[in-house]
Coordinates of C-alpha atoms and ligand atoms in Angstrom, one line a residue:
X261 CA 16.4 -12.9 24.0
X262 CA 14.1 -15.9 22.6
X263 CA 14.3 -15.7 18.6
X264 CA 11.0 -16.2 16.8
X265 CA 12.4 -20.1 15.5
X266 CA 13.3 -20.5 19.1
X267 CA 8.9 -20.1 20.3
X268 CA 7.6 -23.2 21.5
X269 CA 4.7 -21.4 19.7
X270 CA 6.8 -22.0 16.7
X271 CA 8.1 -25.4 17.0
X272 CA 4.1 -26.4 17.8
X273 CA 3.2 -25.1 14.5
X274 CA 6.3 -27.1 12.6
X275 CA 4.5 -29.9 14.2
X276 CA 0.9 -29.3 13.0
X277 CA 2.1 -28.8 9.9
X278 CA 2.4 -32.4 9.6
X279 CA -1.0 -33.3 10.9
X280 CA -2.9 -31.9 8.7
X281 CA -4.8 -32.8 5.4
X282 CA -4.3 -31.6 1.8
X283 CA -6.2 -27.6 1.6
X284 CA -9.1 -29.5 -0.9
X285 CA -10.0 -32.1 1.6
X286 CA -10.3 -29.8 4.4
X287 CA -14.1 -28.7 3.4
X288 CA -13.3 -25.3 5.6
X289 CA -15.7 -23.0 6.7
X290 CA -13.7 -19.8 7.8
X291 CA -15.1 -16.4 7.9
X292 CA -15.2 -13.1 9.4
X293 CA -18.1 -10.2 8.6
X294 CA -17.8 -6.5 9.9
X295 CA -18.4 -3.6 8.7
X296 CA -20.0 -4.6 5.5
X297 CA -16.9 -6.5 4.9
X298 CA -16.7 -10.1 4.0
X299 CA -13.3 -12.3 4.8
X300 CA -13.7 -15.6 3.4
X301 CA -10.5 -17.7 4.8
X302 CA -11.3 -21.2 3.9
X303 CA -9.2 -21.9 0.9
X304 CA -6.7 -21.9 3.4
X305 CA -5.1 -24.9 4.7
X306 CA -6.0 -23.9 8.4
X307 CA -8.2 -25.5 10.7
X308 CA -9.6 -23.8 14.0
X309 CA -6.7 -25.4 15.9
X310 CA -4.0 -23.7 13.4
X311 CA -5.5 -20.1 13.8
X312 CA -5.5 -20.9 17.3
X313 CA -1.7 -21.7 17.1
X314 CA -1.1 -19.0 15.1
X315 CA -3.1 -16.6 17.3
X316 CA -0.7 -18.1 20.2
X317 CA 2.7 -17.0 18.2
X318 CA 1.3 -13.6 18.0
X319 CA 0.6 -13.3 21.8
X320 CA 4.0 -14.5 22.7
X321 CA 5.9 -11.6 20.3
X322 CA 3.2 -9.3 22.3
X323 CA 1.5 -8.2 19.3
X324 CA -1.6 -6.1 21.4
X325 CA 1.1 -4.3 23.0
X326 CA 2.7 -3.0 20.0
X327 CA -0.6 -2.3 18.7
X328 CA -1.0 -0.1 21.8
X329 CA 2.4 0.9 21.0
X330 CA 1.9 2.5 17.7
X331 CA -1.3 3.6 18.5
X332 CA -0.2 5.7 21.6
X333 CA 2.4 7.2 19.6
X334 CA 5.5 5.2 20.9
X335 CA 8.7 5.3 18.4
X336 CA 8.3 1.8 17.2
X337 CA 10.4 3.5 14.4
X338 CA 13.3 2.6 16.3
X339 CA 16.0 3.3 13.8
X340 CA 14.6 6.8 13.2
X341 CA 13.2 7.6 16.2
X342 CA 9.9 8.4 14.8
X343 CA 6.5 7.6 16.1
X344 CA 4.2 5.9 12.9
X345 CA 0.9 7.5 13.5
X346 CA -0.7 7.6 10.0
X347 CA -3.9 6.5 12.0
X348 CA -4.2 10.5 13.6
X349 CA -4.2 11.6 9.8
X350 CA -8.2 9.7 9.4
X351 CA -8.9 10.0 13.5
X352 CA -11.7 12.5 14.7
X353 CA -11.0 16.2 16.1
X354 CA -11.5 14.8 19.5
X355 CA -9.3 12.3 19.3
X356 CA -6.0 11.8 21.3
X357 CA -2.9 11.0 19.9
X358 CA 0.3 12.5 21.2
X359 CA 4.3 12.5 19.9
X360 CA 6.3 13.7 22.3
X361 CA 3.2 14.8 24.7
X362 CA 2.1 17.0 22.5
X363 CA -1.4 16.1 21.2
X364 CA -1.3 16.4 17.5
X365 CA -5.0 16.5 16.6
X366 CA -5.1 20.2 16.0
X367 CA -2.5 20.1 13.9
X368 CA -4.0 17.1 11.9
X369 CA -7.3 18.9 11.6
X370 CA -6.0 22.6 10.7
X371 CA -4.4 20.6 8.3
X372 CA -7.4 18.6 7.0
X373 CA -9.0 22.4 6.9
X374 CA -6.4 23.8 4.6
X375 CA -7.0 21.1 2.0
X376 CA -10.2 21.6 2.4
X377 CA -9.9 25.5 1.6
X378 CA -7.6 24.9 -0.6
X379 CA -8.8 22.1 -3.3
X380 CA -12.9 24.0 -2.5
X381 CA -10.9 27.0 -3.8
X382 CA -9.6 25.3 -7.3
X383 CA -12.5 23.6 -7.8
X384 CA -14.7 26.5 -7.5
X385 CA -12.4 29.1 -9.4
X386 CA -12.2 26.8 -12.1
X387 CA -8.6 28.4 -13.1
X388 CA -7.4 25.1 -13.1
X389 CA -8.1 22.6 -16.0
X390 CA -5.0 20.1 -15.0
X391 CA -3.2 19.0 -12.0
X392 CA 0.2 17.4 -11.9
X393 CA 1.5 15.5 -8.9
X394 CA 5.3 15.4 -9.3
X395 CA 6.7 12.5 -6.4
X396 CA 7.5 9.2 -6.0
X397 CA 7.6 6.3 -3.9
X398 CA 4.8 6.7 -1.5
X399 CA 4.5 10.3 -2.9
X400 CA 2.9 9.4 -6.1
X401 CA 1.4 5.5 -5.5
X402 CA -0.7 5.9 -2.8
X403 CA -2.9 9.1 -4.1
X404 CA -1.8 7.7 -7.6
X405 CA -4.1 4.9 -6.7
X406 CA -7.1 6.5 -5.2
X407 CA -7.5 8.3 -7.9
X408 CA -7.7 5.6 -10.6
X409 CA -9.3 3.5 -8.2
X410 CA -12.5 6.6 -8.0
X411 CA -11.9 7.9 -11.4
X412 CA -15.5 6.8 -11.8
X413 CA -16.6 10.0 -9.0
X414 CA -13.9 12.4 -10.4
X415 CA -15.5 15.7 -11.1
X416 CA -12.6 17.9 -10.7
X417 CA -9.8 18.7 -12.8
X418 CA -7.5 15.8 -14.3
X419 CA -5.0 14.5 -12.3
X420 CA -1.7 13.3 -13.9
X421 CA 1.5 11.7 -12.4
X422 CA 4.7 11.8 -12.9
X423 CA 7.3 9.7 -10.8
X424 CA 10.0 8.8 -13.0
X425 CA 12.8 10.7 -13.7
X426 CA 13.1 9.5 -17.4
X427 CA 12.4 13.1 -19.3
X428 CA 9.9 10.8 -21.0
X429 CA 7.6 10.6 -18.6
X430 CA 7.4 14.5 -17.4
X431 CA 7.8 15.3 -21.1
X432 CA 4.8 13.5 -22.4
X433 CA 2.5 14.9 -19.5
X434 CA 3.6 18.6 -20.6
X435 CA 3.3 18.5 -24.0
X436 CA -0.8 17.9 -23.5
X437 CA -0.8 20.7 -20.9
X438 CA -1.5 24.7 -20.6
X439 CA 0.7 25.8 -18.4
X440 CA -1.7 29.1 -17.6
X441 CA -4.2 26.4 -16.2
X442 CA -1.9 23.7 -14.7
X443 CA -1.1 23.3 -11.1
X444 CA 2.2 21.3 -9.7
X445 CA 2.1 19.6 -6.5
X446 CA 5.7 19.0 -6.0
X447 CA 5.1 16.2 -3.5
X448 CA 8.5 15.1 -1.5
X449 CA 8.2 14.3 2.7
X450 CA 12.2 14.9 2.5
X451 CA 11.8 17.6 -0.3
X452 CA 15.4 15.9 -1.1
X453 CA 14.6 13.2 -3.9
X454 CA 16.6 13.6 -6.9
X455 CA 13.7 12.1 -9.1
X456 CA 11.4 14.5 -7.8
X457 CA 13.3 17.5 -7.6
X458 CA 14.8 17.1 -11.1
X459 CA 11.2 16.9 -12.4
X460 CA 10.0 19.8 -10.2
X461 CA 12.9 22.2 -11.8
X462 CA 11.6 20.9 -15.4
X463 CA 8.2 21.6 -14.6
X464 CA 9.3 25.4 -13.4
X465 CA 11.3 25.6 -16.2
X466 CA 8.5 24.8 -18.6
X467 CA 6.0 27.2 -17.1
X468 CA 8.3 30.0 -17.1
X469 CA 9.0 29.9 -21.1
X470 CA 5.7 31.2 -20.8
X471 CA 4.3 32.7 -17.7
X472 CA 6.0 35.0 -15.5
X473 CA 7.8 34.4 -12.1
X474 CA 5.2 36.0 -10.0
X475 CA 3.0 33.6 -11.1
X476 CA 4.7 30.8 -9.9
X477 CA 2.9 31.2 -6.3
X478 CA -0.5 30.3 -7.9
X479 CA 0.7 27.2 -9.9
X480 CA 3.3 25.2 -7.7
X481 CA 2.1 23.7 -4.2
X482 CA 4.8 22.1 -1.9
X483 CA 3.7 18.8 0.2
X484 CA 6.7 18.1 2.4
X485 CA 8.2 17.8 5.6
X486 CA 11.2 19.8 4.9
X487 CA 10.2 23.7 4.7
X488 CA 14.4 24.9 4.7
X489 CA 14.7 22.9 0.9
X490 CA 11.0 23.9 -0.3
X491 CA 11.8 27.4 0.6
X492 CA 15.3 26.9 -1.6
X493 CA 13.7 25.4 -3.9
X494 CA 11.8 29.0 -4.7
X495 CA 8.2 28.1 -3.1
X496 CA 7.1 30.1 -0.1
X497 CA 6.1 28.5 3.1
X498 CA 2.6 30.2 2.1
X499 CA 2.3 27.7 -0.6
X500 CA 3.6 25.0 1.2
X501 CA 1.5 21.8 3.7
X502 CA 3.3 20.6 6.0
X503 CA 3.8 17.5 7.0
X504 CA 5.1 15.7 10.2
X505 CA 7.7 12.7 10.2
X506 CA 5.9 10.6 12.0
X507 CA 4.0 10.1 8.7
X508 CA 5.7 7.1 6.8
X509 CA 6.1 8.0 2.9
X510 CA 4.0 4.9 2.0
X511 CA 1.9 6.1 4.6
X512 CA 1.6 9.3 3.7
X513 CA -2.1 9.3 1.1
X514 CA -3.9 10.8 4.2
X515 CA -1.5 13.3 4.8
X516 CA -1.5 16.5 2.6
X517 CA 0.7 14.5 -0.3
X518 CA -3.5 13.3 -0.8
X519 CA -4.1 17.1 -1.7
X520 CA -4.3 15.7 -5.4
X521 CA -7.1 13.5 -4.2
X522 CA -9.0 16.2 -3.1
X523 CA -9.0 18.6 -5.9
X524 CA -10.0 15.5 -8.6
X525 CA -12.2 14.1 -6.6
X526 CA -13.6 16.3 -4.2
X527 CA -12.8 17.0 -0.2
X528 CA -16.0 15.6 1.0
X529 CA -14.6 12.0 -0.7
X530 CA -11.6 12.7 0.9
X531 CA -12.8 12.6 4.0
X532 CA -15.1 9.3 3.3
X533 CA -11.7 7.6 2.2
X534 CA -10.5 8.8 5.7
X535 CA -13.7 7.7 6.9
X536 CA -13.6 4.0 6.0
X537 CA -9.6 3.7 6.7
X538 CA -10.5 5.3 10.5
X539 CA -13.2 2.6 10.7
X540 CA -10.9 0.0 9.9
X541 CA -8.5 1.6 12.6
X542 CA -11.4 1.0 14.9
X543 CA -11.9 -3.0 14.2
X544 CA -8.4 -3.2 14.1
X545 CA -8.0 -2.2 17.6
X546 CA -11.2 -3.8 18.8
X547 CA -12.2 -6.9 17.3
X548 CA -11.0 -10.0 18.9
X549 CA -8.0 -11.4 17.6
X550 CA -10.1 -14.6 15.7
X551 CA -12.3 -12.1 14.5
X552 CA -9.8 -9.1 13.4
X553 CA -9.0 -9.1 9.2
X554 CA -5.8 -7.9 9.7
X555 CA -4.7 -10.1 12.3
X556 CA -5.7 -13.1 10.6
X557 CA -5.0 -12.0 7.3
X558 CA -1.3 -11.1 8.4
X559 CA -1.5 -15.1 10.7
X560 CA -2.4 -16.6 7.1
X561 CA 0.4 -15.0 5.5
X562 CA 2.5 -15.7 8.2
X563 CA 1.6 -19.6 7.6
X564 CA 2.5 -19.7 3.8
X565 CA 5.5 -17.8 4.2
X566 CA 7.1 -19.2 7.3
X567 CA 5.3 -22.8 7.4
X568 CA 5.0 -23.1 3.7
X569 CA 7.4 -21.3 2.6
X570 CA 5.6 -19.1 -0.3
X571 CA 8.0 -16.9 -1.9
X572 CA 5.6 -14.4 -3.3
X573 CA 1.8 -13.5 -2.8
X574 CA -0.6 -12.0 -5.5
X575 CA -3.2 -9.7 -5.4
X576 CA -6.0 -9.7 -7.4
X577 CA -8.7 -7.4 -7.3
X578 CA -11.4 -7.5 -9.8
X579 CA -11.9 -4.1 -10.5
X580 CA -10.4 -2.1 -13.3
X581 CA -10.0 1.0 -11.6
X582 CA -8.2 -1.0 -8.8
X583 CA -5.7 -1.7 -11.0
X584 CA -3.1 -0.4 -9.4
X585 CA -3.8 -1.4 -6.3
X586 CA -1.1 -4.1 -6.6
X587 CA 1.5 -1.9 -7.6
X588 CA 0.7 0.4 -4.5
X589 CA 0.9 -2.7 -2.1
X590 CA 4.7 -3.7 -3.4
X591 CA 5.8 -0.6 -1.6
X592 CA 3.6 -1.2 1.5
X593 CA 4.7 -3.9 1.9
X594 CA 8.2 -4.6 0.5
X595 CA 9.5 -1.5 1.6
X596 CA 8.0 -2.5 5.0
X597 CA 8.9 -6.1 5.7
X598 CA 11.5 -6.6 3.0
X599 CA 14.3 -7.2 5.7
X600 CA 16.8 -9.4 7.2
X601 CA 17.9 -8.0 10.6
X602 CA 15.8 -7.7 13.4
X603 CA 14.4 -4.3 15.1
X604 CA 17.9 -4.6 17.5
X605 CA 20.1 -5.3 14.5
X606 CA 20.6 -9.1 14.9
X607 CA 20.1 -11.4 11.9
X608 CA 17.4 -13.0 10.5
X609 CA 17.4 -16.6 10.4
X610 CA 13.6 -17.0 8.5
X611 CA 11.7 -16.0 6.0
X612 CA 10.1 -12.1 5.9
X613 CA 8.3 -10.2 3.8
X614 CA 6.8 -11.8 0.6
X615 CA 7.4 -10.7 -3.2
X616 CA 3.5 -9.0 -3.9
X617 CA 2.9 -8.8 -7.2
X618 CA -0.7 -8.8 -9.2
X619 CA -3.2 -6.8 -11.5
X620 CA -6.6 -6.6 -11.9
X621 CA -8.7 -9.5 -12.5
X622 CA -9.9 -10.6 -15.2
X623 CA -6.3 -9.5 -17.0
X624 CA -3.8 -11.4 -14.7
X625 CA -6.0 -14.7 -16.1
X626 CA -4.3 -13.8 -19.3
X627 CA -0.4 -13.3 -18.1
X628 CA 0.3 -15.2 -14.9
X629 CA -2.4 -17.3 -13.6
X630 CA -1.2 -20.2 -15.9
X631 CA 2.1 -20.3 -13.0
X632 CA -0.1 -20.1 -10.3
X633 CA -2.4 -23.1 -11.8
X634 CA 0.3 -25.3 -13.2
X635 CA 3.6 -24.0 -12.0
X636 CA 6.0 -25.1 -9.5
X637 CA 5.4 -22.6 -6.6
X638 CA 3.0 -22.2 -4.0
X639 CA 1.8 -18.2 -4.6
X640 CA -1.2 -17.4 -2.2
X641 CA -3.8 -15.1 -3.7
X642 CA -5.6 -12.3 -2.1
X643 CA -9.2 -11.9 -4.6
X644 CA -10.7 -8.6 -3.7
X645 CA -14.6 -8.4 -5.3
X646 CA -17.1 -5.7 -4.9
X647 CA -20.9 -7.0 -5.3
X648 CA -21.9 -4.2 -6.8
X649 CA -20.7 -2.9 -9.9
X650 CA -19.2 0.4 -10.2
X651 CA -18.8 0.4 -14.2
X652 CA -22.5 0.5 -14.4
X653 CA -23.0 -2.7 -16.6
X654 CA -24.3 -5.7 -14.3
X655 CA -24.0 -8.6 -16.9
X656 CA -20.4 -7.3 -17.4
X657 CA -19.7 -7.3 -13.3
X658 CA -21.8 -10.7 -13.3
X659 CA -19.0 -12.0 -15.8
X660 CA -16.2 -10.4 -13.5
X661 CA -17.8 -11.5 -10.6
X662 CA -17.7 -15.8 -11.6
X663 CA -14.7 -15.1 -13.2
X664 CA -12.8 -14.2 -9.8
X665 CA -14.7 -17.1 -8.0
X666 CA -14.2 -19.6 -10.1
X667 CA -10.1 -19.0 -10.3
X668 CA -10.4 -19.3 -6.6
X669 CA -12.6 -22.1 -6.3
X670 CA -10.3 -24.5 -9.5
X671 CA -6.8 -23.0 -7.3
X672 CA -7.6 -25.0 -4.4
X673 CA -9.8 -28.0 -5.7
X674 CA -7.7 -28.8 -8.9
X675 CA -8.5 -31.4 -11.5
X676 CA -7.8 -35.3 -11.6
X677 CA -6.2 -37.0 -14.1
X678 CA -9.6 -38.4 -14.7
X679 CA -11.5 -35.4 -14.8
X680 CA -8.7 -34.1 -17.3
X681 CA -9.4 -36.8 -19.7
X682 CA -5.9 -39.1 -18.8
X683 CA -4.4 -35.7 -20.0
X684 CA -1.5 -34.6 -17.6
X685 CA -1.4 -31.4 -19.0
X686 CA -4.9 -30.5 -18.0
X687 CA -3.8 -32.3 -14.5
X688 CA -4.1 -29.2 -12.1
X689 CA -2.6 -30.2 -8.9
X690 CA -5.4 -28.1 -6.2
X691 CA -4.4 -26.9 -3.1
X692 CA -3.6 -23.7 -3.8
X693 CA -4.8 -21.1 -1.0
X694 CA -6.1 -18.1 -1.5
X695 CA -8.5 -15.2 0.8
X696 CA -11.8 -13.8 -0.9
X697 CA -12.3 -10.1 0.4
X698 CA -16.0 -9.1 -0.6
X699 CA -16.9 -5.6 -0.1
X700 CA -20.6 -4.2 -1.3
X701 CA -19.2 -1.7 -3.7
X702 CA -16.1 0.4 -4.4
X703 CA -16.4 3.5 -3.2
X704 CA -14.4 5.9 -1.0
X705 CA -15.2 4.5 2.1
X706 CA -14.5 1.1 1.4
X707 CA -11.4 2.1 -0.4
X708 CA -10.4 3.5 3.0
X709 CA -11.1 0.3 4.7
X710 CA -9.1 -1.9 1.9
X711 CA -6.2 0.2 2.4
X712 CA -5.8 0.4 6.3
X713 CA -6.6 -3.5 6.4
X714 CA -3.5 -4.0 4.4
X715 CA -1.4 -1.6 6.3
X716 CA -2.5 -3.1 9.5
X717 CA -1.6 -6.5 8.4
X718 CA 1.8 -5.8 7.3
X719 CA 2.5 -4.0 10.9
X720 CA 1.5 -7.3 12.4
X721 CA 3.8 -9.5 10.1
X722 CA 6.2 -6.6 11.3
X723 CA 5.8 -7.0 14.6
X724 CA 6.1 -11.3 14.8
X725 CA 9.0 -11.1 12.8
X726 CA 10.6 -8.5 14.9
X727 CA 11.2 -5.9 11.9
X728 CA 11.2 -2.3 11.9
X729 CA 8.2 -1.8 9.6
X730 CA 8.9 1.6 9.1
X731 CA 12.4 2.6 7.4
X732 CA 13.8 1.8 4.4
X733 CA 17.7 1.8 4.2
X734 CA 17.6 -0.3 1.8
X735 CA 16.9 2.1 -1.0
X736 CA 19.8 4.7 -0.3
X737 CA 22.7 2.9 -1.0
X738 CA 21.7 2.9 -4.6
X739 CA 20.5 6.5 -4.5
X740 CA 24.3 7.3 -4.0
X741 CA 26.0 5.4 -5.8
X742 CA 23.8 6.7 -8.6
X743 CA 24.8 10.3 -7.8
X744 CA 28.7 9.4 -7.7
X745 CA 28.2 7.9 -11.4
X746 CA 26.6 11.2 -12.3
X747 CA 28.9 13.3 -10.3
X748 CA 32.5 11.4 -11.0
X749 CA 31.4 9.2 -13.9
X750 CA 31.5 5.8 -14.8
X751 CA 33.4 2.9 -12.5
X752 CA 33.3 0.0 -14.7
X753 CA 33.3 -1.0 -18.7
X754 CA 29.9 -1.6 -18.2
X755 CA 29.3 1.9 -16.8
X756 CA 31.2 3.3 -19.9
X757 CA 29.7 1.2 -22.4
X758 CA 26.1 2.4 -21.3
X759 CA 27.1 6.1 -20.8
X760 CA 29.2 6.2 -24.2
X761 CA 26.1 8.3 -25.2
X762 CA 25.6 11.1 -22.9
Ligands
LIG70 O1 11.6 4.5 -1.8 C1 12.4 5.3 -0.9 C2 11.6 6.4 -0.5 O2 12.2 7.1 0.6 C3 10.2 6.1 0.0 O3 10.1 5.5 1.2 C4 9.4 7.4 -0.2 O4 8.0 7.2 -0.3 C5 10.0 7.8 -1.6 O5 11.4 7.4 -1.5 C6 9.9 9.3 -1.8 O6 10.5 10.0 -0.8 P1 10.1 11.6 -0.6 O7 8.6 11.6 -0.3 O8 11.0 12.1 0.5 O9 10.5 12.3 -1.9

């Protein structure tokens, strides 16, 4: 079988490389507009004739066909078996997507009805002052996200989080709560994690020192794929949304482990974030490949990280409430494409996915940008703006707004030794890509979009580097090891030295 280095579409690109001129003297003009969405490219160093190349290595690892593939509701999953259809979870009633020939849109939507029920329910009673989503890993970022990202349209009770299993971080959410008006959405797809189950049986114990056991039905909600441990864990199947496995875990915000999203901020914003990530779905599948964000999006990243050989990539929206945008990415996407054997098993012999890292502008100005300006590797940015401002302060968003451009803009066209005064420390080299995303305002909708053009993308990196996208073994290994300190205790000095404590 032809290796991805072994593509003439490959080699071709090698050779381009070389003909081409620095980023700053290319004077691009790259962009794509749909659905209110702006992708500026050109601080790229890509002509027309490099995404064309590009496009070209796509089409010979078949990429529209495993679009077709995941979409249709094929195991691309190959290691699990599982079918990755996180796109039924924001598709319409009428829509058809099958595992296993069974169409799963009833399903979805009875589904989409008992959150609906459910979170109109707690809002309306107004029992609940506090909600607590107890998961981590995909079962806390992704909703974890949304609702910092819209805490500006929250009208529903607070939403907390806690992921870690360091006591401090359950502790310090209890002690501020009322346990008579606090619900717990123990949210787990394999209802096994030891991080989320320890915190789960803290939170139980808490609320029984003092509320009674028969109460326990109205303040803890599973979210899980695994009913046999929920129901061991002492929560009915009553109190319990399902979920299917053919939902990823960092996949999983539009599944019912969003439940959280819906009771802060509302089912009807729910849906819109379900909405603009369907839409996105939509162009994804559509749009010609020179005109698709994903597509060229992942082709770009592709370039820096295969042809350039960028390490890392930052993102950098320039929104506060997006602020953990980034941190919800690392998982997309390193969990995803951070890899070294192909789908088949066979190694690797080229770079996959990047280290993603980044905050919200204008604070990574003030802790990293100074590496990315004057340091000694290439890191491509990804600026995400919103015209309008969502804070509700224009001269403030004006400031944001130049801020964000202008990094861009001085990354890729530098400063001279002239223009810096004969000062090689104000030297700044240029050339330094980056993609603008400009969307008309932050809102559920277009949060939806964000989201499902990043997922997209990091399926079609997936897909030319021959990856399975969708597992993660490389996070258990750890998780056992862990549990034979714990159960066995230490294994080295080291072990002993640390654990001399407990
Ligand atoms: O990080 C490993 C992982 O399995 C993630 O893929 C998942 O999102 C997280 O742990 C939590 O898993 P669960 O939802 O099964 O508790």
């Amino acid at each position: 079988m032809t290796t991805l280095t072994q593509r003439p579409e490959w080699t071709d690109l090698i050779k381009h490389k070389e003909t081409l001129p620095p980023l700053k003297d290319l004077h691009n003009s790259h962009t794509i507009s749909d659905q209110g969405i702006l992708l500026d490219y050109s601080k790229n160093a890509v002509t027309k004739k490099t995404i064309n190349k590009l496009i070209n290595l796509a089409k010979a690892c078949n990429l529209e066909a495993w679009r077709t593939k995941m979409f249709s509701g094929e195991k691309i999953n190959n290691t699990e078996s599982r079918a990755v259809l996180h796109t039924a979870l924001r598709a319409p009633k009428d829509a058809d997507f099958t595992v296993d020939n069974e169409n799963v849109m009833p399903f979805v939507h009875d589904t989409l009805q008992r959150m609906k029920d459910l979170s109109e329910k707690i809002r309306g009673e107004g029992q609940i002052t506090d909600v607590v989503n107890i998961g981590v890993g995909g079962s806390d970022l992704g909703a974890h996200m949304v609702c910092k990202a819209l805490k500006h349209l929250a009208d529903g009770p607070k939403a907390h989080f806690v992921s870690n299993i360091d006591g401090a971080h359950i502790n310090q959410k209890l002690e501020a709560l009322n346990p008579k008006t606090t619900l717990f959405l123990i949210a787990s797809k394999s209802f096994t994690t030891q991080e989320t189950i320890s915190n789960a049986h803290a939170a139980r114990k808490w609320f029984l020192e003092t509320c009674s056991e028969d109460k326990i039905k109205d303040h803890f909600i599973a979210l899980s794929c695994n009913t046999k441990e929920v129901i061991e864990f002492g929560i009915s199947e009553d109190n319990m949304l399902p979920f299917k496995d053919w939902v990823g875990g960092r996949h999983s915000l539009w599944s019912p482990i969003g439940l959280i999203i819906c009771i802060h901020l509302g089912f009807q914003r729910f849906q819109e974030l379900l909405s603009g990530a369907h839409a996105m779905d939509q162009h994804f599948q559509e749009a010609p490949l020179e005109k698709n964000i994903p597509i060229i999006l992942a082709l770009i990243g592709i370039w820096h990280r295969n042809f350039w050989n960028a390490e890392s990539m930052a993102i950098l929206p320039y929104a506060q409430n997006l602020n953990r945008f980034p941190a919800f990415l690392q998982q997309l996407d390193m969990e995803s494409n951070g890899k070294s054997v192909t789908r088949d098993g066979s190694k690797i012999d080229y770079n996959t996915g990047p280290i993603v890292f980044g905050q919200a502008g204008v604070n990574g100005q003030h802790a990293f940008y100074q590496l990315i300006h004057q340091g000694t590797s290439l890191i491509p940015s990804d600026f995400i703006l919103f015209k309008e401002p969502y804070n509700g302060c224009k001269s403030a968003h004006h400031k944001l707004l130049a801020n964000g451009l202008a990094q861009a803009d001085v990354l890729m066209n530098g400063q001279t030794l002239e223009a810096a005064n004969n000062d090689p420390h104000r030297v700044f080299e240029g050339n330094i890509p980056s993609n603008t995303l400009v969307f008309d305002a932050l809102t559920p909708f277009t949060l939806g979009q964000l989201i499902a053009i990043y997922e997209h993308k990091i399926f079609v990196q997936g897909i030319i580097w021959d990856l399975n996208s969708y597992d993660q073994p490389g996070v258990e290994l750890g998780k056992s090891l862990a549990n034979d300190i714990l159960n066995n205790g230490p294994k080295t000095p080291l072990h002993k030295y640390a654990l001399s404590k407990i």
